[in-house]
Coordinates of C-alpha atoms and ligand atoms in Angstrom, one line a residue:
M1332 CA 204.3 3.6 73.8
A1333 CA 205.1 6.8 72.7
F1334 CA 207.7 8.8 71.7
A1335 CA 210.5 10.7 73.4
I1336 CA 212.6 13.5 72.9
T1337 CA 216.5 13.9 74.5
Q1338 CA 219.0 15.4 75.3
T1339 CA 220.0 16.9 71.7
C1340 CA 216.9 18.4 70.8
C1341 CA 218.2 22.4 69.9
N1342 CA 214.7 23.6 70.3
D1343 CA 214.5 24.3 66.5
A1344 CA 210.7 23.2 66.6
T1345 CA 211.1 21.2 63.4
C1346 CA 209.2 18.4 65.1
V1347 CA 206.1 20.7 66.1
A1348 CA 205.2 21.3 62.5
V1349 CA 204.9 17.8 61.6
C1350 CA 203.0 16.5 64.1
P1351 CA 199.8 15.5 63.1
V1352 CA 198.0 15.6 66.8
N1353 CA 199.9 18.7 68.4
C1354 CA 201.3 16.5 71.0
I1355 CA 204.7 18.4 71.0
H1356 CA 205.2 21.4 73.3
P1357 CA 206.1 24.0 74.0
T1358 CA 205.1 25.1 70.4
P1359 CA 207.1 28.4 69.2
D1360 CA 203.3 30.3 69.8
E1361 CA 203.1 29.3 73.4
P1362 CA 204.4 31.5 76.3
D1363 CA 207.0 28.7 77.6
F1364 CA 208.9 28.5 74.1
G1365 CA 212.3 29.4 74.6
T1366 CA 212.3 29.3 78.1
T1367 CA 212.4 25.2 78.3
D1368 CA 215.9 23.5 77.8
M1369 CA 214.1 21.0 75.2
L1370 CA 210.7 20.2 73.7
Y1371 CA 209.1 17.6 75.2
V1372 CA 206.4 15.1 73.7
D1373 CA 203.1 14.5 75.7
P1374 CA 202.9 10.5 76.0
R1375 CA 199.0 10.6 76.7
T1376 CA 198.2 11.8 73.2
C1377 CA 201.0 10.8 71.1
I1378 CA 199.9 8.1 68.3
D1379 CA 203.8 6.8 67.5
C1380 CA 203.5 7.5 63.9
G1381 CA 207.2 8.5 64.2
A1382 CA 207.0 11.8 62.0
C1383 CA 208.6 13.9 64.5
A1384 CA 211.8 11.6 64.1
D1385 CA 212.0 11.5 60.7
A1386 CA 212.0 15.4 60.5
C1387 CA 214.5 16.2 63.6
P1388 CA 217.5 17.1 62.1
V1389 CA 219.6 16.1 65.4
D1390 CA 218.5 12.7 65.8
A1391 CA 216.8 13.7 69.2
I1392 CA 214.0 11.7 69.2
Y1393 CA 213.2 8.1 70.1
E1394 CA 210.4 5.9 70.5
A1395 CA 210.6 5.0 74.1
K1396 CA 210.9 1.5 74.1
D1397 CA 214.2 1.9 71.5
L1398 CA 215.7 4.7 74.2
P1399 CA 219.4 3.4 74.8
D1400 CA 220.1 2.6 78.4
P1401 CA 221.5 6.8 79.3
L1402 CA 218.7 8.0 77.6
R1403 CA 216.0 6.2 79.5
V1404 CA 215.2 8.6 81.9
Y1405 CA 213.8 10.9 79.2
A1406 CA 211.0 9.0 78.9
D1407 CA 209.9 10.2 82.4
L1408 CA 211.3 14.1 81.9
N1409 CA 209.2 14.4 78.6
A1410 CA 205.8 12.8 80.6
E1411 CA 206.6 15.0 83.7
Y1412 CA 206.5 18.0 81.6
Y1413 CA 202.8 17.4 81.3
A1414 CA 202.5 16.4 85.1
D1415 CA 200.8 19.7 86.0
K1416 CA 199.1 20.2 83.0
E1417 CA 196.1 17.6 83.8
N1418 CA 193.5 20.0 82.9
V1419 CA 194.4 21.2 79.9
E1420 CA 192.1 19.7 77.5
I1421 CA 193.4 17.1 75.3
S1422 CA 191.5 15.9 72.1
P1423 CA 190.6 11.9 72.9
A1424 CA 191.6 10.9 69.5
P1425 CA 193.3 12.7 66.5
N1426 CA 190.5 12.8 64.7
F1427 CA 188.9 14.9 67.0
H1428 CA 192.0 17.3 67.4
V1429 CA 191.2 21.0 66.8
W1430 CA 193.9 22.3 65.0
A1431 CA 195.3 25.2 66.5
P1432 CA 196.1 28.3 64.3
T1433 CA 199.7 27.5 62.2
V1434 CA 202.5 27.8 63.8
F1435 CA 204.8 30.4 62.0
T1436 CA 202.4 32.3 60.2
R1437 CA 203.2 34.9 57.6
V1438 CA 201.3 36.9 55.1
I1439 CA 203.4 37.6 52.1
P1440 CA 202.2 40.0 50.0
S1441 CA 201.7 39.0 46.2
D1442 CA 203.5 42.1 44.7
L1443 CA 206.4 41.7 46.9
P1444 CA 209.5 43.1 44.6
S1445 CA 212.0 40.2 43.8
L1446 CA 215.1 41.3 45.9
D1447 CA 218.8 41.4 46.2
V1448 CA 219.6 40.1 49.7
A1449 CA 223.3 39.6 50.8
V1450 CA 223.3 37.9 54.8
V1451 CA 226.8 38.0 56.5
G1452 CA 227.5 34.8 58.5
T1453 CA 226.8 31.1 57.6
G1454 CA 226.3 29.9 61.3
P1455 CA 222.2 28.7 62.4
A1456 CA 221.1 32.3 62.5
G1457 CA 222.0 33.5 59.1
M1458 CA 221.1 30.1 57.4
Y1459 CA 217.5 30.0 59.0
A1460 CA 217.5 33.8 57.5
V1461 CA 218.3 32.4 54.1
E1462 CA 215.9 29.5 54.5
D1463 CA 213.1 31.8 55.2
L1464 CA 213.9 34.1 52.3
L1465 CA 214.1 31.0 49.9
L1466 CA 210.9 29.7 51.3
H1467 CA 208.8 32.7 50.9
T1468 CA 210.5 35.2 48.9
S1469 CA 211.8 34.9 45.4
A1470 CA 214.8 37.2 46.4
R1471 CA 217.9 36.1 45.4
V1472 CA 220.8 35.7 48.3
T1473 CA 224.6 36.1 48.5
L1474 CA 225.9 34.5 51.5
I1475 CA 228.8 35.8 52.7
D1476 CA 231.2 34.5 55.8
R1477 CA 234.5 35.8 57.1
L1478 CA 236.4 31.8 57.1
P1479 CA 236.9 29.5 54.1
T1480 CA 234.6 26.9 55.6
A1481 CA 230.7 27.4 56.5
G1482 CA 228.8 26.7 59.7
G1483 CA 229.8 29.2 62.2
L1484 CA 229.6 27.6 65.5
V1485 CA 227.8 24.7 64.7
R1486 CA 231.2 23.9 62.8
Y1487 CA 233.5 25.8 65.4
G1488 CA 231.7 25.7 68.3
V1489 CA 229.7 22.6 69.5
A1490 CA 231.9 20.1 70.4
P1491 CA 233.2 17.1 68.7
D1492 CA 231.6 14.4 70.7
H1493 CA 228.1 16.1 70.0
G1494 CA 228.0 14.4 66.5
S1495 CA 224.3 14.2 66.0
T1496 CA 223.9 18.1 66.9
K1497 CA 226.6 18.7 64.2
R1498 CA 224.5 17.3 61.8
I1499 CA 222.4 20.0 61.9
G1500 CA 224.9 21.5 59.3
E1501 CA 223.8 19.3 56.9
S1502 CA 220.5 20.5 56.4
F1503 CA 222.0 24.1 56.4
A1504 CA 224.3 23.2 54.0
R1505 CA 221.4 21.9 51.7
F1506 CA 220.8 26.1 50.7
H1507 CA 224.0 26.5 50.0
T1508 CA 224.0 25.2 46.2
H1509 CA 220.4 26.5 45.9
P1510 CA 219.9 28.0 42.4
R1511 CA 219.0 31.4 44.3
V1512 CA 222.3 31.5 46.5
R1513 CA 225.7 32.5 45.4
M1514 CA 228.6 31.9 48.7
R1515 CA 231.3 34.1 48.9
L1516 CA 233.4 32.4 51.4
G1517 CA 236.8 33.9 53.1
V1518 CA 235.0 37.3 52.8
E1519 CA 235.3 39.5 56.1
V1520 CA 232.9 42.9 55.9
G1521 CA 234.8 45.5 57.5
R1522 CA 237.8 44.0 56.0
D1523 CA 237.3 43.2 52.5
V1524 CA 234.3 45.2 51.9
T1525 CA 232.6 47.5 53.9
V1526 CA 229.0 48.1 55.0
A1527 CA 228.5 50.8 52.9
E1528 CA 229.6 49.1 49.9
L1529 CA 226.8 46.2 50.6
A1530 CA 224.4 48.5 51.3
A1531 CA 225.0 50.2 47.8
R1532 CA 224.8 46.9 45.9
Y1533 CA 222.1 44.9 47.8
D1534 CA 218.4 46.0 48.3
A1535 CA 218.8 44.3 51.8
V1536 CA 221.5 43.2 54.2
V1537 CA 221.0 40.8 56.9
Y1538 CA 224.1 40.6 59.8
A1539 CA 224.3 37.2 61.2
V1540 CA 227.7 37.4 62.5
G1541 CA 227.4 35.8 66.0
A1542 CA 229.0 36.9 69.3
S1543 CA 232.7 35.6 68.9
E1544 CA 234.4 37.5 71.9
A1545 CA 234.8 35.9 75.5
R1546 CA 233.5 37.5 78.3
R1547 CA 235.6 38.8 80.6
L1548 CA 236.1 38.4 84.4
G1549 CA 237.6 41.8 85.2
I1550 CA 239.9 40.4 87.9
A1551 CA 243.5 40.7 88.3
G1552 CA 245.8 38.1 86.6
E1553 CA 243.1 37.3 83.8
D1554 CA 245.5 37.9 81.2
L1555 CA 248.5 36.0 82.6
P1556 CA 249.7 32.8 80.2
G1557 CA 247.9 29.9 81.5
S1558 CA 244.7 31.7 81.8
L1559 CA 242.4 31.3 78.5
P1560 CA 239.2 32.2 77.5
A1561 CA 236.8 29.8 76.5
T1562 CA 236.7 30.9 73.0
T1563 CA 240.3 29.7 72.6
V1564 CA 239.3 26.3 73.9
V1565 CA 236.5 25.5 71.7
S1566 CA 238.1 26.8 69.0
W1567 CA 241.2 24.9 69.5
Y1568 CA 239.6 21.3 69.6
N1569 CA 237.2 22.2 66.6
G1570 CA 240.2 23.3 64.3
H1571 CA 239.0 27.1 63.8
P1572 CA 241.5 28.7 61.4
D1573 CA 241.7 31.6 64.0
V1574 CA 243.8 29.5 66.6
P1575 CA 246.9 27.6 66.2
P1576 CA 246.8 24.0 66.9
N1577 CA 249.1 24.2 69.9
A1578 CA 247.0 27.1 71.4
V1579 CA 246.1 24.9 74.4
D1580 CA 248.9 23.3 76.5
L1581 CA 247.6 20.6 78.5
S1582 CA 250.8 19.7 80.7
A1583 CA 248.5 20.8 83.6
E1584 CA 247.0 19.0 86.3
R1585 CA 244.3 21.2 87.8
V1586 CA 242.5 23.0 85.0
V1587 CA 239.8 25.4 86.5
V1588 CA 236.7 26.6 84.2
V1589 CA 235.1 29.5 85.7
G1590 CA 231.5 29.2 84.6
T1591 CA 228.4 26.5 84.5
G1592 CA 227.0 27.0 81.5
N1593 CA 226.6 24.5 78.6
V1594 CA 230.2 25.6 77.0
A1595 CA 231.8 25.1 80.5
L1596 CA 230.5 21.2 80.5
D1597 CA 231.4 20.8 76.9
I1598 CA 235.3 21.8 78.2
A1599 CA 235.4 20.0 81.2
R1600 CA 233.7 16.8 79.2
I1601 CA 236.5 17.0 76.0
L1602 CA 239.2 17.4 78.5
T1603 CA 238.4 14.3 80.7
A1604 CA 237.2 12.3 77.7
D1605 CA 239.1 8.9 76.9
P1606 CA 240.8 10.5 73.7
D1607 CA 239.7 7.1 71.8
T1608 CA 236.3 7.9 72.2
L1609 CA 236.6 11.5 70.5
D1610 CA 238.7 9.2 67.5
G1611 CA 236.5 9.5 64.6
T1612 CA 234.9 12.8 65.4
S1613 CA 235.6 15.7 63.9
I1614 CA 238.0 16.8 66.7
A1615 CA 241.1 18.7 65.3
P1616 CA 243.6 16.1 64.8
E1617 CA 246.6 18.1 66.5
A1618 CA 244.1 18.5 69.7
L1619 CA 243.2 15.0 69.9
A1620 CA 247.3 14.3 70.0
C1621 CA 247.3 16.8 72.4
L1622 CA 244.6 15.0 74.7
R1623 CA 246.4 12.0 74.0
S1624 CA 249.6 13.0 76.4
S1625 CA 247.5 15.2 78.6
K1626 CA 248.6 15.8 82.2
V1627 CA 245.3 16.6 83.1
R1628 CA 243.8 14.9 86.0
E1629 CA 241.1 17.2 87.5
V1630 CA 238.8 19.7 86.0
V1631 CA 237.0 21.9 88.8
L1632 CA 233.7 23.7 87.5
L1633 CA 233.7 26.7 89.4
G1634 CA 230.0 28.2 89.9
R1635 CA 229.4 31.9 91.5
R1636 CA 226.0 30.7 92.6
G1637 CA 224.5 27.6 94.3
P1638 CA 223.7 24.3 92.1
D1639 CA 220.1 25.0 91.5
D1640 CA 221.2 28.3 89.9
A1641 CA 224.0 26.5 87.8
A1642 CA 223.8 28.0 84.0
Y1643 CA 224.0 24.6 82.3
T1644 CA 220.6 22.9 81.4
T1645 CA 219.4 19.7 82.6
P1646 CA 219.8 17.7 79.3
E1647 CA 223.3 18.3 79.1
L1648 CA 223.9 17.6 82.6
L1649 CA 222.4 14.8 82.5
G1650 CA 224.4 14.0 79.5
L1651 CA 227.6 14.0 81.5
T1652 CA 226.2 12.3 84.7
R1653 CA 224.9 9.6 82.5
W1654 CA 227.3 9.0 79.5
T1655 CA 230.7 9.5 81.0
D1656 CA 232.8 7.1 82.6
V1657 CA 234.7 9.9 84.4
D1658 CA 234.5 10.1 88.1
L1659 CA 232.4 13.4 88.9
V1660 CA 232.7 14.8 92.7
L1661 CA 230.8 17.5 94.7
D1662 CA 233.1 19.7 96.6
A1663 CA 231.6 19.4 100.1
H1664 CA 233.2 23.1 101.4
D1665 CA 229.5 24.6 102.0
P1666 CA 227.0 23.1 104.0
A1667 CA 224.4 25.2 102.1
V1668 CA 225.3 23.8 98.6
L1669 CA 225.0 20.2 100.4
A1670 CA 221.6 21.0 101.9
A1671 CA 220.5 22.1 98.2
V1672 CA 221.5 19.2 96.7
D1673 CA 219.5 17.3 99.4
T1674 CA 216.4 19.2 99.4
S1675 CA 215.9 20.7 95.7
A1676 CA 213.1 19.8 93.4
G1677 CA 215.4 21.7 91.0
K1678 CA 217.9 21.3 89.2
A1679 CA 220.4 20.8 92.1
A1680 CA 218.7 17.2 92.6
L1681 CA 220.5 16.1 89.6
L1682 CA 224.0 15.9 91.8
R1683 CA 222.2 14.1 94.6
G1684 CA 223.8 10.8 93.6
I1685 CA 227.2 12.4 93.1
R1686 CA 230.1 11.5 95.7
R1687 CA 231.2 14.3 98.0
E1688 CA 234.3 15.0 99.5
A1689 CA 236.3 18.0 101.4
I1690 CA 239.0 19.0 99.2
D1691 CA 242.3 20.2 100.4
W1692 CA 242.8 22.9 97.6
S1693 CA 246.5 23.6 98.4
E1694 CA 247.5 20.2 97.3
S1695 CA 247.4 18.8 93.7
P1696 CA 244.7 16.5 92.6
P1697 CA 245.3 13.1 93.7
D1698 CA 246.4 10.5 91.3
G1699 CA 244.0 7.8 89.8
P1700 CA 241.3 8.3 87.2
K1701 CA 240.3 11.8 85.6
R1702 CA 237.9 13.5 87.5
I1703 CA 235.3 16.5 87.3
V1704 CA 234.9 18.2 90.6
F1705 CA 231.8 20.8 91.2
R1706 CA 232.3 23.7 93.2
F1707 CA 229.6 26.1 94.0
A1708 CA 228.9 29.5 95.7
S1709 CA 232.6 30.3 94.9
A1710 CA 233.5 33.8 92.9
P1711 CA 237.1 33.8 91.2
A1712 CA 238.7 37.3 92.7
E1713 CA 242.1 36.6 91.7
I1714 CA 244.3 34.5 89.3
L1715 CA 247.6 33.9 91.1
G1716 CA 250.9 33.6 89.5
D1717 CA 253.9 35.5 88.7
A1718 CA 254.9 34.4 85.0
Q1719 CA 252.2 31.9 84.8
V1720 CA 249.0 30.9 86.7
S1721 CA 249.2 29.0 89.4
G1722 CA 246.4 29.1 91.2
L1723 CA 243.0 30.9 91.7
W1724 CA 242.1 33.2 94.8
V1725 CA 238.1 32.5 95.6
T1726 CA 235.8 34.2 97.9
R1727 CA 232.9 32.2 99.0
N1728 CA 230.0 32.0 101.5
V1729 CA 232.1 30.4 104.2
G1730 CA 235.6 32.5 103.8
E1731 CA 238.0 32.5 101.1
V1732 CA 240.4 30.1 99.8
A1733 CA 243.6 29.8 97.5
M1734 CA 243.0 27.1 95.1
K1735 CA 246.3 25.4 93.3
A1736 CA 245.6 25.4 89.8
D1737 CA 247.8 25.2 86.4
R1738 CA 244.9 26.4 84.0
V1739 CA 242.1 28.7 84.2
I1740 CA 239.6 28.8 81.8
R1741 CA 237.3 31.7 81.6
A1742 CA 233.9 30.4 80.1
V1743 CA 231.1 33.2 81.4
G1744 CA 229.3 33.7 78.1
F1745 CA 230.1 35.4 75.0
R1746 CA 229.9 38.9 73.4
G1747 CA 229.5 40.4 69.9
K1748 CA 232.5 42.3 68.2
P1749 CA 231.7 45.6 66.5
V1750 CA 231.8 45.4 62.7
P1751 CA 232.9 48.8 61.3
G1752 CA 229.9 50.8 59.9
L1753 CA 227.4 49.2 62.0
P1754 CA 226.2 50.6 65.4
F1755 CA 227.0 48.7 68.6
D1756 CA 226.0 48.6 72.2
D1757 CA 229.0 48.1 74.6
A1758 CA 227.0 47.3 77.5
S1759 CA 225.2 44.6 76.0
G1760 CA 227.6 43.4 72.7
T1761 CA 225.0 43.5 70.3
V1762 CA 224.0 45.9 67.6
P1763 CA 220.9 48.0 68.4
N1764 CA 217.9 46.8 66.7
S1765 CA 214.0 46.9 66.8
G1766 CA 212.8 43.3 65.9
G1767 CA 215.8 42.8 63.9
R1768 CA 215.5 46.2 62.0
V1769 CA 219.1 48.1 62.8
A1770 CA 218.2 51.7 64.1
G1771 CA 219.0 54.4 62.1
M1772 CA 219.8 52.2 58.8
P1773 CA 217.0 51.2 56.4
G1774 CA 217.7 48.0 54.7
T1775 CA 219.8 46.6 57.4
Y1776 CA 219.1 44.1 59.6
V1777 CA 220.6 41.7 62.5
V1778 CA 219.7 38.3 63.2
G1779 CA 221.2 35.7 66.0
W1780 CA 223.5 36.4 68.7
I1781 CA 224.6 39.7 67.4
K1782 CA 220.7 40.6 67.9
R1783 CA 219.9 39.4 70.8
G1784 CA 223.3 38.4 72.8
S1785 CA 224.9 35.1 73.1
S1786 CA 221.9 32.6 74.6
G1787 CA 219.9 30.2 73.0
G1788 CA 220.7 27.2 71.6
I1789 CA 220.6 26.5 67.6
G1790 CA 216.9 26.3 67.2
A1791 CA 216.5 29.6 69.1
N1792 CA 217.8 31.2 65.9
R1793 CA 214.8 29.9 63.8
T1794 CA 212.2 32.2 65.6
C1795 CA 214.8 35.0 65.8
A1796 CA 215.3 34.6 61.9
E1797 CA 211.2 34.6 61.7
E1798 CA 211.3 37.9 62.9
T1799 CA 214.0 39.5 61.4
I1800 CA 213.1 38.1 57.6
G1801 CA 209.6 39.4 58.7
A1802 CA 210.7 42.9 59.4
L1803 CA 212.4 42.8 56.1
I1804 CA 209.1 41.4 54.0
E1805 CA 207.1 43.9 55.4
D1806 CA 209.4 46.7 54.5
A1807 CA 209.9 45.4 50.9
A1808 CA 206.0 45.5 51.1
A1809 CA 205.6 48.9 52.3
G1810 CA 208.3 50.0 49.3
S1811 CA 211.2 51.3 51.7
I1812 CA 213.4 48.8 50.1
G1813 CA 213.6 46.8 47.0
R1814 CA 211.8 49.1 44.9
G1815 CA 214.1 51.0 42.8
T1816 CA 215.6 53.3 45.6
L1817 CA 218.8 51.2 46.2
R1818 CA 218.7 49.5 43.0
R1819 CA 221.5 50.0 40.1
P1820 CA 221.8 48.1 36.9
G1821 CA 222.8 44.1 37.1
S1822 CA 222.3 42.2 40.6
G1823 CA 223.9 42.6 43.9
R1824 CA 226.2 39.6 43.5
S1825 CA 227.8 40.7 39.8
R1826 CA 228.5 44.0 41.5
L1827 CA 230.1 42.2 44.5
A1828 CA 231.8 40.1 42.4
A1829 CA 233.1 43.2 40.3
L1830 CA 234.0 44.9 43.5
L1831 CA 236.2 42.1 45.0
G1832 CA 237.6 41.0 42.0
N1833 CA 239.0 44.6 41.3
R1834 CA 240.6 44.4 44.9
Ligands
FAD2284 C1 231.4 26.3 72.5 C2 229.6 26.5 72.0 C3 229.0 25.4 71.8 C4 227.5 25.5 71.6 N1 227.1 24.1 71.4 C5 225.6 24.0 71.3 C6 224.9 22.8 71.2 O1 225.3 22.0 71.5 N2 223.7 22.8 71.2 C7 223.2 24.3 70.6 O2 221.8 24.1 70.6 N3 223.5 25.1 70.6 C8 224.7 25.1 71.1 N4 225.3 26.5 70.9 C9 224.8 27.8 70.4 C10 224.6 27.9 69.2 O3 225.9 27.7 68.7 C11 224.3 29.4 69.0 O4 223.0 29.6 69.0 C12 224.5 29.9 67.3 O5 225.4 29.5 66.7 C13 224.3 31.5 67.2 O6 224.3 31.5 65.5 P1 224.9 32.7 64.9 O7 224.3 32.8 63.6 O8 224.2 34.1 65.8 O9 226.5 33.1 65.3 P2 227.7 31.9 64.7 O10 227.2 30.3 64.8 O11 228.7 32.3 65.6 O12 227.6 32.4 63.2 C14 227.9 33.8 62.8 C15 229.0 33.6 61.4 O13 229.5 34.8 61.1 C16 230.5 34.9 60.4 N5 231.1 36.5 60.7 C17 231.4 37.0 61.6 N6 232.1 38.1 61.6 C18 232.1 38.1 60.1 C19 232.3 39.2 59.3 N7 232.9 40.5 59.6 N8 232.3 39.1 57.9 C20 231.7 37.9 57.4 N9 231.4 36.8 58.1 C21 231.3 37.1 59.6 C22 231.5 33.9 61.5 O14 232.6 33.3 60.6 C23 230.4 32.9 61.5 O15 230.5 31.8 60.7 C24 226.7 26.2 71.4 C25 227.6 27.9 71.3 C26 228.7 27.8 71.8 C27 229.7 28.9 71.9
SF4_2285 S1 215.9 19.2 67.6 FE1 213.9 20.3 66.7 S2 212.8 18.5 65.7 FE2 214.5 17.6 67.1 S3 213.1 17.0 69.0 FE3 214.2 19.4 69.5 S4 212.7 20.8 68.6 FE4 211.8 18.8 67.6
SF4_2286 S1 205.7 10.1 67.0 FE1 204.1 11.3 65.6 S2 202.4 11.7 67.7 FE2 203.8 11.1 68.0 S3 204.8 12.9 69.1 FE3 205.9 12.0 67.3 S4 205.0 13.5 65.6 FE4 203.9 13.5 67.2

């Protein structure tokens, strides 16, 4: 019958390592890895052992016969990944399987010095780096975060209705109490301690500080009241301490979300959800109360390009179309968009069953149940309004249109924030590095979104951390860090404690 991977897969490849017959692909050493929306089980070779389902940190794997109705499509999606791989040689039975080289190979030198390492950031990238250090070296680790709660975007970004994805935080949290780890929460590098002070106290410092700033649209009206970055909205519903509980006002009828990525889908889903379905999740209580009195009747997802090029992943769109009761509508303004939906073999085909409507954008949304409208091939040119957002001027393939709108949410990506003392490339919003080594700063490393930019789900940070910690281990083995060059009496953590205590 075979097992199947489903929507919440975050590509961390934990299942690959436990599958006895190598039937989960792409593996981290295959070229497709990191380019597919998720991993897939090959039903032709799966032996139904269930090891992958036990190992998956986000409960994404089901035996095909147990798939809940909205997830049934994943049995076919898993099989389809292998449809054009007919000629790939498949071993006839597990006993005859020829094992490929071990995934996650690493040669650890036997004379590696015991290191004192600081990891700054407790999101996925920081935690995969910590895991790698603890499992492969005898390093002592000080784990630092500016917030009083660990977790990074798993805690404050992932949507509250994605409970099983948030569960990956539990597998990260098991390292918080590891005997070689000391946590320093509520300590911001650049404010409470400087980059130079950390460098002087540790053999190596790994920065995993993420990309917490919303990209700007660069159009007039962007800073009007009622125009919000996605960061504010997701932080608001996740109870982030930087964002006040009243940061989002839902006395609006139409909300336009600029962008079609997974974050845009998250926001559209939460703003149109039946609040009762969010009760009991990790949603901030004030946000839930606000959703209960919300006036929002319509959320528009505005995509610059066509439906085949939408940034959301297939599993996230399927999640929206199959799980939610909310009314979905495709704006029928552009014949080319409709043709793409009708004929595409790609992502656009997922919108084929959705109701089409020629919308009069000078009007308020209709009365009735809440709805999400997809509008493609439309670029925002100006956010309109005097003291408050009242609309959005949009250019499109077939002319221009002014859309009446009460709120605009900009969900067009994220960029890193400079940390004083670390180099920063303003164009990419990242710290310049080579395989994780920060240029011109021996002993300083980066990992995660601050290293690669804001793309890739949680699991992508695992291979990213392997590269960075691999570089750190190489440097330690070569003697360029940790052999006394930066050592002082006492451990890094006690020297940091003394410094912070003095402040
Ligand atoms: C809204 C949103 C929803 C997402 N949902 C999903 C999902 O459902 N599934 C999925 O697979 N992926 C999801 N992702 C992607 C995933 O969250 C990222 O791949 C991942 O969080 C990046 O990890 P990171 O460790 O680089 O950054 P982060 O998770 O942002 O962690 C950075 C950490 O560094 C800390 N920090 C920052 N600056 C400092 C400083 N100066 N001093 C000390 N500490 C500092 C921060 O407080 C934070 O804890 C989502 C992303 C976003 C933005
Ligand atoms: S989340 Fe990880 S373990 Fe679970 S299915 Fe995806 S790659 Fe496999
Ligand atoms: S059930 Fe067993 S054989 Fe099938 S994919 Fe999972 S680990 Fe591999």
